[in-house]
PDB file of C-alpha atoms in Angstrom:
ATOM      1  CA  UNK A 785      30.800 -70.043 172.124  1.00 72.00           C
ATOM      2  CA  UNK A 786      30.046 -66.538 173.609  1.00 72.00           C
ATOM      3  CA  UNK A 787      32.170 -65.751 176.326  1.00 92.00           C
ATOM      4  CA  UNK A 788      33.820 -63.274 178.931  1.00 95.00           C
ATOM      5  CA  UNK A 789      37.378 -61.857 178.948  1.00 96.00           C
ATOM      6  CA  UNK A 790      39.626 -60.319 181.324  1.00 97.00           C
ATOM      7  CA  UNK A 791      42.889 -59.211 180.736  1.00 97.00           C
ATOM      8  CA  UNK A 792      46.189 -59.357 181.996  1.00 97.00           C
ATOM      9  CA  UNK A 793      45.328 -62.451 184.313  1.00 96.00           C
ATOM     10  CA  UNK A 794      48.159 -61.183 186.403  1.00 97.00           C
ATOM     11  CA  UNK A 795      49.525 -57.757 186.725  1.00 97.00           C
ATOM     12  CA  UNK A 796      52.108 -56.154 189.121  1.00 98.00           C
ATOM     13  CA  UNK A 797      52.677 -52.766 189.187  1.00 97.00           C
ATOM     14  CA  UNK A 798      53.759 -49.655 191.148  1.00 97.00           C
ATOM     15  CA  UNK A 799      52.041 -47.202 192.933  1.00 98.00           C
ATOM     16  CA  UNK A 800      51.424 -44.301 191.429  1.00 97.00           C
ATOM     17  CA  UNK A 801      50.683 -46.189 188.303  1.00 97.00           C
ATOM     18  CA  UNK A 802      47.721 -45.669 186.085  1.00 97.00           C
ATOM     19  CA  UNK A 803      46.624 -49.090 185.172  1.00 98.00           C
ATOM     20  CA  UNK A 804      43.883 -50.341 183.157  1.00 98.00           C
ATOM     21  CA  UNK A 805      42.112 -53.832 183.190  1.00 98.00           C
ATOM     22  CA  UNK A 806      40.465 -55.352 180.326  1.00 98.00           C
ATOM     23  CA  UNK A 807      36.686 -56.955 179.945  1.00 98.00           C
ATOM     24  CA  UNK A 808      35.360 -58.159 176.969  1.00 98.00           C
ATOM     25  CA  UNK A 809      32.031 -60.309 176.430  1.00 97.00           C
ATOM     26  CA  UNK A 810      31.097 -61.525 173.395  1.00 95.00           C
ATOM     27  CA  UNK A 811      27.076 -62.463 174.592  1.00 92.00           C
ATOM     28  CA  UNK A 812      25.635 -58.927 173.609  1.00 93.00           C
ATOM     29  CA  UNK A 813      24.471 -57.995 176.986  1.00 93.00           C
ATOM     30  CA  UNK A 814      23.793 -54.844 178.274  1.00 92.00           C
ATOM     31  CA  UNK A 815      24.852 -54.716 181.580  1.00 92.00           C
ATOM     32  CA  UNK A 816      28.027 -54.911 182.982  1.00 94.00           C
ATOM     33  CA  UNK A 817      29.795 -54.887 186.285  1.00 94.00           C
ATOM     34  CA  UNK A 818      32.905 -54.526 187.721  1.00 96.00           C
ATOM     35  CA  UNK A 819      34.077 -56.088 191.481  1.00 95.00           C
ATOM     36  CA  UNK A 820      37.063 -56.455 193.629  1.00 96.00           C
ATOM     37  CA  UNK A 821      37.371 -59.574 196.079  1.00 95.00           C
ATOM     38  CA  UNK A 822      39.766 -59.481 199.432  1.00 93.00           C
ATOM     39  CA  UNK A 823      40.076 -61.741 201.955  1.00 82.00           C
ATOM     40  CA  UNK A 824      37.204 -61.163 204.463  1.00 73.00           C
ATOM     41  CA  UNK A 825      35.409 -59.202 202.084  1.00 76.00           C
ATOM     42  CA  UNK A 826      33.543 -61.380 199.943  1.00 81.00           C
ATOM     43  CA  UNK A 827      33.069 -59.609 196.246  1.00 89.00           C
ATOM     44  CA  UNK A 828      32.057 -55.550 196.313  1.00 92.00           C
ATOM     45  CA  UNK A 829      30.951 -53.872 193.301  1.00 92.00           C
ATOM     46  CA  UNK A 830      33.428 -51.173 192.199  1.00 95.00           C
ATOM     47  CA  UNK A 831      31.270 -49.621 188.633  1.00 95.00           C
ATOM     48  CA  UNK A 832      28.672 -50.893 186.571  1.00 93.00           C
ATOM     49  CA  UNK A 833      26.847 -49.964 183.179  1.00 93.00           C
ATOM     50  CA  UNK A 834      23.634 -50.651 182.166  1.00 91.00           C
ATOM     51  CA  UNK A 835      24.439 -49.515 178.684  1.00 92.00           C
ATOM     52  CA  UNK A 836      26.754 -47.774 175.856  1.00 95.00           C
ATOM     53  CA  UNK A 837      27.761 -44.487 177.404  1.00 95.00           C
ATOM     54  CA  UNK A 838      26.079 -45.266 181.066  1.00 94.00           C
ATOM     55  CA  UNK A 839      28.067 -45.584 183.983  1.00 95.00           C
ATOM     56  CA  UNK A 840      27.620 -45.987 187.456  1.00 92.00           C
ATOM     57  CA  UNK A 841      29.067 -46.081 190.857  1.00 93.00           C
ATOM     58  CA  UNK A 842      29.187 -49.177 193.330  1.00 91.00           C
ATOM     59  CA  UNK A 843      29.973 -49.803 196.813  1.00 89.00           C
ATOM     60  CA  UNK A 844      33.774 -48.876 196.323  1.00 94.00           C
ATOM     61  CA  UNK A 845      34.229 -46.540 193.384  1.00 95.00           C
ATOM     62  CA  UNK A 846      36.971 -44.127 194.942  1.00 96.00           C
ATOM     63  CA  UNK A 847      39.628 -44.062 192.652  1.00 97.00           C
ATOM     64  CA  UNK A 848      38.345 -46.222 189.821  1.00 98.00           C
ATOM     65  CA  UNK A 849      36.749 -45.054 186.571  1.00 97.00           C
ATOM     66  CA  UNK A 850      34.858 -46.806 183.789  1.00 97.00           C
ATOM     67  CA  UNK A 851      33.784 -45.888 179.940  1.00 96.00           C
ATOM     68  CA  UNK A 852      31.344 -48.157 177.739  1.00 97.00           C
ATOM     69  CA  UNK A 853      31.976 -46.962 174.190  1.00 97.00           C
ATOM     70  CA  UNK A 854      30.682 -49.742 173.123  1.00 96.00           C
ATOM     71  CA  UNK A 855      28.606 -53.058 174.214  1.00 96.00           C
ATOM     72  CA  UNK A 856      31.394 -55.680 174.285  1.00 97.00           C
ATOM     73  CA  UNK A 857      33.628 -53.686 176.379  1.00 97.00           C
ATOM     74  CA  UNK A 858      33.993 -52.177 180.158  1.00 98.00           C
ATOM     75  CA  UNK A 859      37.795 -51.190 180.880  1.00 98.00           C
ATOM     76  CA  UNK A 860      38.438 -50.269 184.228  1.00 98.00           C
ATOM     77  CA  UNK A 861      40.966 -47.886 184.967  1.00 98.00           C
ATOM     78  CA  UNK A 862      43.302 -47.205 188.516  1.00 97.00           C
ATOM     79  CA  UNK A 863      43.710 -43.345 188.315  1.00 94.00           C
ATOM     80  CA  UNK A 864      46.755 -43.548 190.175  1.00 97.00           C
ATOM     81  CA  UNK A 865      47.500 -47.080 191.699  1.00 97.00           C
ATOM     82  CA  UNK A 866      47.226 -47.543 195.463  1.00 97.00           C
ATOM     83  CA  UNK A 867      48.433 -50.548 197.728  1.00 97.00           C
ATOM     84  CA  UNK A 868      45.473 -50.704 199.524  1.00 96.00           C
ATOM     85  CA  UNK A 869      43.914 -51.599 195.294  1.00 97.00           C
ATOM     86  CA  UNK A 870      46.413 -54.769 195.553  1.00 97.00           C
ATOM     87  CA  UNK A 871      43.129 -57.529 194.955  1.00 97.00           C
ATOM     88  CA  UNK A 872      41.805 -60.174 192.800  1.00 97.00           C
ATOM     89  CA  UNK A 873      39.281 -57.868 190.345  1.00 98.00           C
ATOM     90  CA  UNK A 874      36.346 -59.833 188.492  1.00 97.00           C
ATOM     91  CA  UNK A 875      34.428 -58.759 185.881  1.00 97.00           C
ATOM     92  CA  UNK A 876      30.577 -59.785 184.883  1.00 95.00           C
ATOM     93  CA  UNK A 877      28.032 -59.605 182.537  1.00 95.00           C
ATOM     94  CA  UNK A 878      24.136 -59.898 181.958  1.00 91.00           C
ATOM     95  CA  UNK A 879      21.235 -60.268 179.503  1.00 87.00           C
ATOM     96  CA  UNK A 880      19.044 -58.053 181.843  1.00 78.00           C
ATOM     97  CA  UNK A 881      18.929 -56.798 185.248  1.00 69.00           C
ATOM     98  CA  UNK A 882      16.140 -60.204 186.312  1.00 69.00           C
ATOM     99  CA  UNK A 883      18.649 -62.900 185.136  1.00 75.00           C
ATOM    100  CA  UNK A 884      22.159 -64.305 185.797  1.00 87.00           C
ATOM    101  CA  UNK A 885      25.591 -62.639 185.672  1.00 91.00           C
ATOM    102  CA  UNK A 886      28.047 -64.159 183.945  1.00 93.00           C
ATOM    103  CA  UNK A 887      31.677 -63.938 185.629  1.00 95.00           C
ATOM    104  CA  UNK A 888      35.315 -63.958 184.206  1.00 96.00           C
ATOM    105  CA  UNK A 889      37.854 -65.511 184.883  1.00 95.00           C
ATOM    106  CA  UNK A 890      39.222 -62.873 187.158  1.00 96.00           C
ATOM    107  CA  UNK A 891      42.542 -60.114 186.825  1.00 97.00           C
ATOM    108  CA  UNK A 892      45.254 -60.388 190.211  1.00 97.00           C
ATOM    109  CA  UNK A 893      46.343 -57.332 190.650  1.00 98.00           C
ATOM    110  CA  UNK A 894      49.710 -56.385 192.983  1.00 97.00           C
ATOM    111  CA  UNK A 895      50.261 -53.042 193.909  1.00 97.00           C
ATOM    112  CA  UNK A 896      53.835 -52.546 195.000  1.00 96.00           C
TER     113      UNK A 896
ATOM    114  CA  UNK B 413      25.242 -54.040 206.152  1.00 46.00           C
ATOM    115  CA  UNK B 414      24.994 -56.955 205.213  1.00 46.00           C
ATOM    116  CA  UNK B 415      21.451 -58.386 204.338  1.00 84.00           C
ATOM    117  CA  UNK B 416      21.686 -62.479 204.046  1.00 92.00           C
ATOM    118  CA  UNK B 417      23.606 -64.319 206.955  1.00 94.00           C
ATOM    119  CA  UNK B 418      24.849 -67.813 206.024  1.00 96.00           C
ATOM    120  CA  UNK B 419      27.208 -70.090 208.279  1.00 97.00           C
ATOM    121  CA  UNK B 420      30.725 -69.198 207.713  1.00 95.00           C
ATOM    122  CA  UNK B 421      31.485 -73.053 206.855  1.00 97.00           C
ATOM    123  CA  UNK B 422      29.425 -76.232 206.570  1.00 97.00           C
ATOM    124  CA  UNK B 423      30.991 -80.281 205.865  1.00 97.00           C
ATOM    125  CA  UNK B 424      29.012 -82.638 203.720  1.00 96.00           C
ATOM    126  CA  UNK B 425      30.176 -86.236 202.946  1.00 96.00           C
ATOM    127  CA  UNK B 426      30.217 -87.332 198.935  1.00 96.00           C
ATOM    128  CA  UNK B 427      27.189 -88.143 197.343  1.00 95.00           C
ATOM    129  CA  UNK B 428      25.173 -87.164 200.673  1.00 95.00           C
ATOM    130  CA  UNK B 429      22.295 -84.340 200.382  1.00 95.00           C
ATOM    131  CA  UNK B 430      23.323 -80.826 201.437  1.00 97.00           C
ATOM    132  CA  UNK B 431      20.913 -78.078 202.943  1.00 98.00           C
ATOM    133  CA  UNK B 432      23.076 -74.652 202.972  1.00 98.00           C
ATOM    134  CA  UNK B 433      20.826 -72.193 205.026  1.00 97.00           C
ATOM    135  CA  UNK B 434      20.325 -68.166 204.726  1.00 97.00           C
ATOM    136  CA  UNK B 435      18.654 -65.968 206.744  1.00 96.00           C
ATOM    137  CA  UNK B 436      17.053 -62.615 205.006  1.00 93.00           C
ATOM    138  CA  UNK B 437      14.773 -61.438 207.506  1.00 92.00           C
ATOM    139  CA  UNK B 438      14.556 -57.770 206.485  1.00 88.00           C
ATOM    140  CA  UNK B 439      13.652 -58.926 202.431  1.00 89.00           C
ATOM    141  CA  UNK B 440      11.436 -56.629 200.571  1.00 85.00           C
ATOM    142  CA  UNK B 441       8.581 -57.971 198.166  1.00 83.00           C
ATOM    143  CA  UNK B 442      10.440 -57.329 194.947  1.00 81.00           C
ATOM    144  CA  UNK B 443      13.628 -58.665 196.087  1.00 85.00           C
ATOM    145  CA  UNK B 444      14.506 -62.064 194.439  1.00 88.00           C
ATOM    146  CA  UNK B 445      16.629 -64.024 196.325  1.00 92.00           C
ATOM    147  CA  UNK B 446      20.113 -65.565 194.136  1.00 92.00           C
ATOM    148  CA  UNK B 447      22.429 -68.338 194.708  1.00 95.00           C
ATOM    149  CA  UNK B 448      26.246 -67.971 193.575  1.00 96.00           C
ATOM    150  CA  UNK B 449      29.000 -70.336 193.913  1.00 96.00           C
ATOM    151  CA  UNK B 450      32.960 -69.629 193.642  1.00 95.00           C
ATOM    152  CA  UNK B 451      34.738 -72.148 193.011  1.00 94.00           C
ATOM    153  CA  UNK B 452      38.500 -71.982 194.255  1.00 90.00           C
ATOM    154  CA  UNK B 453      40.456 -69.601 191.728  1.00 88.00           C
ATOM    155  CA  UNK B 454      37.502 -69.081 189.907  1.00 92.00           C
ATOM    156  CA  UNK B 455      34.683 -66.842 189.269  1.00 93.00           C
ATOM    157  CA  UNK B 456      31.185 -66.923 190.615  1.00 94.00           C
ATOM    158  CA  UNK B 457      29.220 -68.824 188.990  1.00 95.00           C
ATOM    159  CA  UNK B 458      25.135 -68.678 189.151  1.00 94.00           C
ATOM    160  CA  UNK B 459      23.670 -71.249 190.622  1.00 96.00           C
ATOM    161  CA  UNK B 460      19.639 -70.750 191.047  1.00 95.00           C
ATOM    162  CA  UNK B 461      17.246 -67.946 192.162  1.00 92.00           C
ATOM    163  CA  UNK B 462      13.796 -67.725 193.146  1.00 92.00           C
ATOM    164  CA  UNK B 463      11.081 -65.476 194.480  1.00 90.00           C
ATOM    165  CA  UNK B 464       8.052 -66.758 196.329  1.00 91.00           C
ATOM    166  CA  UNK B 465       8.318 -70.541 194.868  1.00 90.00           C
ATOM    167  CA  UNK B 466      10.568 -73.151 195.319  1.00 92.00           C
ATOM    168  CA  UNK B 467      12.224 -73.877 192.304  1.00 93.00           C
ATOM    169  CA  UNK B 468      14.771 -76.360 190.843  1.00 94.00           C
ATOM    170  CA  UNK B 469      17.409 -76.810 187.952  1.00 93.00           C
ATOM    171  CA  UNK B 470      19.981 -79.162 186.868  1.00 91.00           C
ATOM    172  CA  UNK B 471      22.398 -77.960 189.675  1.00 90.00           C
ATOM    173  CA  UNK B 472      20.357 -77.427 192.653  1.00 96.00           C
ATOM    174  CA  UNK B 473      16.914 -76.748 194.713  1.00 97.00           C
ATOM    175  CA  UNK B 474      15.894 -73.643 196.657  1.00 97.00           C
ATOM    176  CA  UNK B 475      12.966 -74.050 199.211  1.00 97.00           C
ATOM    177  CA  UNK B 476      12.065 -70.247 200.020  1.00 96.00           C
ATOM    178  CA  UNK B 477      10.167 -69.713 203.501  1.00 96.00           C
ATOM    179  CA  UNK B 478       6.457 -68.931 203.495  1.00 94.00           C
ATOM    180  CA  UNK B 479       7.392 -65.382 205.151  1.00 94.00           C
ATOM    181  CA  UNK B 480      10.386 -64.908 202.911  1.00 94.00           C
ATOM    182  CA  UNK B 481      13.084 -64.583 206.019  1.00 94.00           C
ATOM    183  CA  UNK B 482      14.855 -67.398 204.698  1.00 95.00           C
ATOM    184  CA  UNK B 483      16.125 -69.985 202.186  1.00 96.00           C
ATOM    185  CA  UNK B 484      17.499 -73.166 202.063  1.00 97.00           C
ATOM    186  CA  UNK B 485      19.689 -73.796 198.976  1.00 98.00           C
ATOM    187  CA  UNK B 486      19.980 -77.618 198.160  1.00 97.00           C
ATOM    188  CA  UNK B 487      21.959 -79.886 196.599  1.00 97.00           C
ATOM    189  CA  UNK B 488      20.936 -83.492 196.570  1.00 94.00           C
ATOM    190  CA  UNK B 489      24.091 -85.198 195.799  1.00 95.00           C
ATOM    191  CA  UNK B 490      26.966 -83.806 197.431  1.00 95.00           C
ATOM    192  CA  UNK B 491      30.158 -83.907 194.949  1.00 96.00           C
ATOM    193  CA  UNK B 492      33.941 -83.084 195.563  1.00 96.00           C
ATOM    194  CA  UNK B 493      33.635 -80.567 192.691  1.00 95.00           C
ATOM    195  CA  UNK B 494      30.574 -78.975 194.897  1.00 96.00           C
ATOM    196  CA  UNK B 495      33.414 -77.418 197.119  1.00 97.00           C
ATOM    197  CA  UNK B 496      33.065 -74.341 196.851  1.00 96.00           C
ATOM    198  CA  UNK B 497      31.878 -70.828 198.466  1.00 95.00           C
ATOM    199  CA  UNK B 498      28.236 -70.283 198.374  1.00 97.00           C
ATOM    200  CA  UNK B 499      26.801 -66.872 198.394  1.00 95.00           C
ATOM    201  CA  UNK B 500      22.998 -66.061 199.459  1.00 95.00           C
ATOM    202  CA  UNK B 501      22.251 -62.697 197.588  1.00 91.00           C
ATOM    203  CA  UNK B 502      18.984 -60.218 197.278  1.00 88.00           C
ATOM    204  CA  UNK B 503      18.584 -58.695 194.156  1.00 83.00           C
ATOM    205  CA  UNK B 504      17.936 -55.170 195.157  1.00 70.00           C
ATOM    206  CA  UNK B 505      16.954 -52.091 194.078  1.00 60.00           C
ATOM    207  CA  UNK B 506      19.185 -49.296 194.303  1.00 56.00           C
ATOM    208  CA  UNK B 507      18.855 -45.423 194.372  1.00 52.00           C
ATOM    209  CA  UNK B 508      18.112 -44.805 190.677  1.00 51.00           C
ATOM    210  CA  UNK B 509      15.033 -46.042 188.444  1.00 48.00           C
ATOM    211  CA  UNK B 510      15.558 -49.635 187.676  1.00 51.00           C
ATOM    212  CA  UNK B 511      18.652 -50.530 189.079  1.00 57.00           C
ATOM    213  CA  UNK B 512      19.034 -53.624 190.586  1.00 64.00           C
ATOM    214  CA  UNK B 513      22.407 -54.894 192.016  1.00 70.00           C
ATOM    215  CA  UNK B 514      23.407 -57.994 193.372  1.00 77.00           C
ATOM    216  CA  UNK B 515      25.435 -57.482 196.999  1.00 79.00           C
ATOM    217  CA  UNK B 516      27.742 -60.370 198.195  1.00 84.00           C
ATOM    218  CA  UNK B 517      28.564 -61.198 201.567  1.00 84.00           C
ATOM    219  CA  UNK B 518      30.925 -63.675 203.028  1.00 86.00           C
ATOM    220  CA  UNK B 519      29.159 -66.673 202.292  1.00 93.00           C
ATOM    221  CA  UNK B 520      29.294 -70.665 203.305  1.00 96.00           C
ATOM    222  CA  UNK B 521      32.398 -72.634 202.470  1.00 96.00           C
ATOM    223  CA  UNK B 522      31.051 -76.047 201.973  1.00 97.00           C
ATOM    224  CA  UNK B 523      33.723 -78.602 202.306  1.00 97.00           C
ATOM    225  CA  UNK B 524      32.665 -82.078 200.612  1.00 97.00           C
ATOM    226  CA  UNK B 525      34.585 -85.211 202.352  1.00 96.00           C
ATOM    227  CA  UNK B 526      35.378 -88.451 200.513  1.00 94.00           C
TER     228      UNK B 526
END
């Protein structure tokens, strides 16, 4: 069955750190977004891509980046890691912009 | 800001009907109005969405205003595994030619008693 990915589930790292977070989706779609969810924040939209080679910035972008090299994949990268980055980061997919996202399974990501 | 406002928290007892409100008073004409749920240590997961009509689907109902200021999502059997947050979102358009992104807000923690 088609699916989406995220990998590690759980990651701990330092600040300064560059990390990267893996999202894979086996459906085909196009579009792709990435959020982070805190307490008291519901989810915000970080990057999203509509497309190989398109990228876009959400709500809270600063000091995240995105590449789409190709239509399974949408890594999202910490530049240089931050405490205040220390959430639970979910990535999503869709067929087109009028129909459902599809969510995974969600990376938890500590900041030390 | 925000555009939907839901009840931070609503109770339902098992197997009883549930009526989860949202207000959207400042909704444009294009702007479809989506249901998501979390459940706990999960991922959203899409529940229904609508426009003008009321429609319905295996999981749920959603009775949409005449004027469009608000929703009502519903679920007509209330089941422990409904516990979950519910988010009331509109699909908007963003700066950009034919971008549309989905903005969540705090939603409704529905609590389902046995």
């Amino acid at each position: 069955d088609a699916e989406i990915t995220q990998s590690p589930r759980h990651k701990i790292t330092e600040t300064g750190r560059q990390v990267t977070l893996a999202c894979h989706q086996t459906w085909n779609h196009n579009n792709m977004f990435w959020y982070r969810q805190d307490l008291g924040h519901g989810l915000r939209l970080i990057h999203y891509s509509y497309g190989v080679q398109d990228t876009n910035k959400g709500e809270v972008s600063d000091g995240y980046s995105v590449s789409r090299s190709n239509t399974e994949d949408l890594p999202l990268t910490l530049e240089s890691a931050a405490s205040s980055q220390t959430s639970v980061y979910f990535c999503a997919s869709s067929r087109d912009l009028l129909n459902e996202q599809f969510f995974g399974p969600g990376t938890r990501l500590t900041v030390l | 800001d925000a555009k939907t406002t839901q009840p931070n928290s609503m109770e339902s007892n098992e197997e009883e009907p549930v009526h989860l409100p949202c207000n959207h008073s400042t909704i444009s004409g294009t702007d479809y109005i989506h249901w998501y749920r979390q459940l706990p240590s999960q991922g959203p997961e899409y529940v229904i969405h609508g426009l003008t009509s009321n429609v319905n689907n295996r999981m749920a109902s959603l009775a949409i205003a005449e004027d469009r200021k608000s929703s009502t999502l519903i679920l007509h059997r209330a089941t422990l595994r409904d516990a979950a947050v519910y988010y009331c979102i509109l699909r908007e358009e963003s700066s950009g030619a034919g971008s549309y992104q989905l903005t969540f807000g705090k939603g409704t923690k529905l609590s389902v008693i046995p």
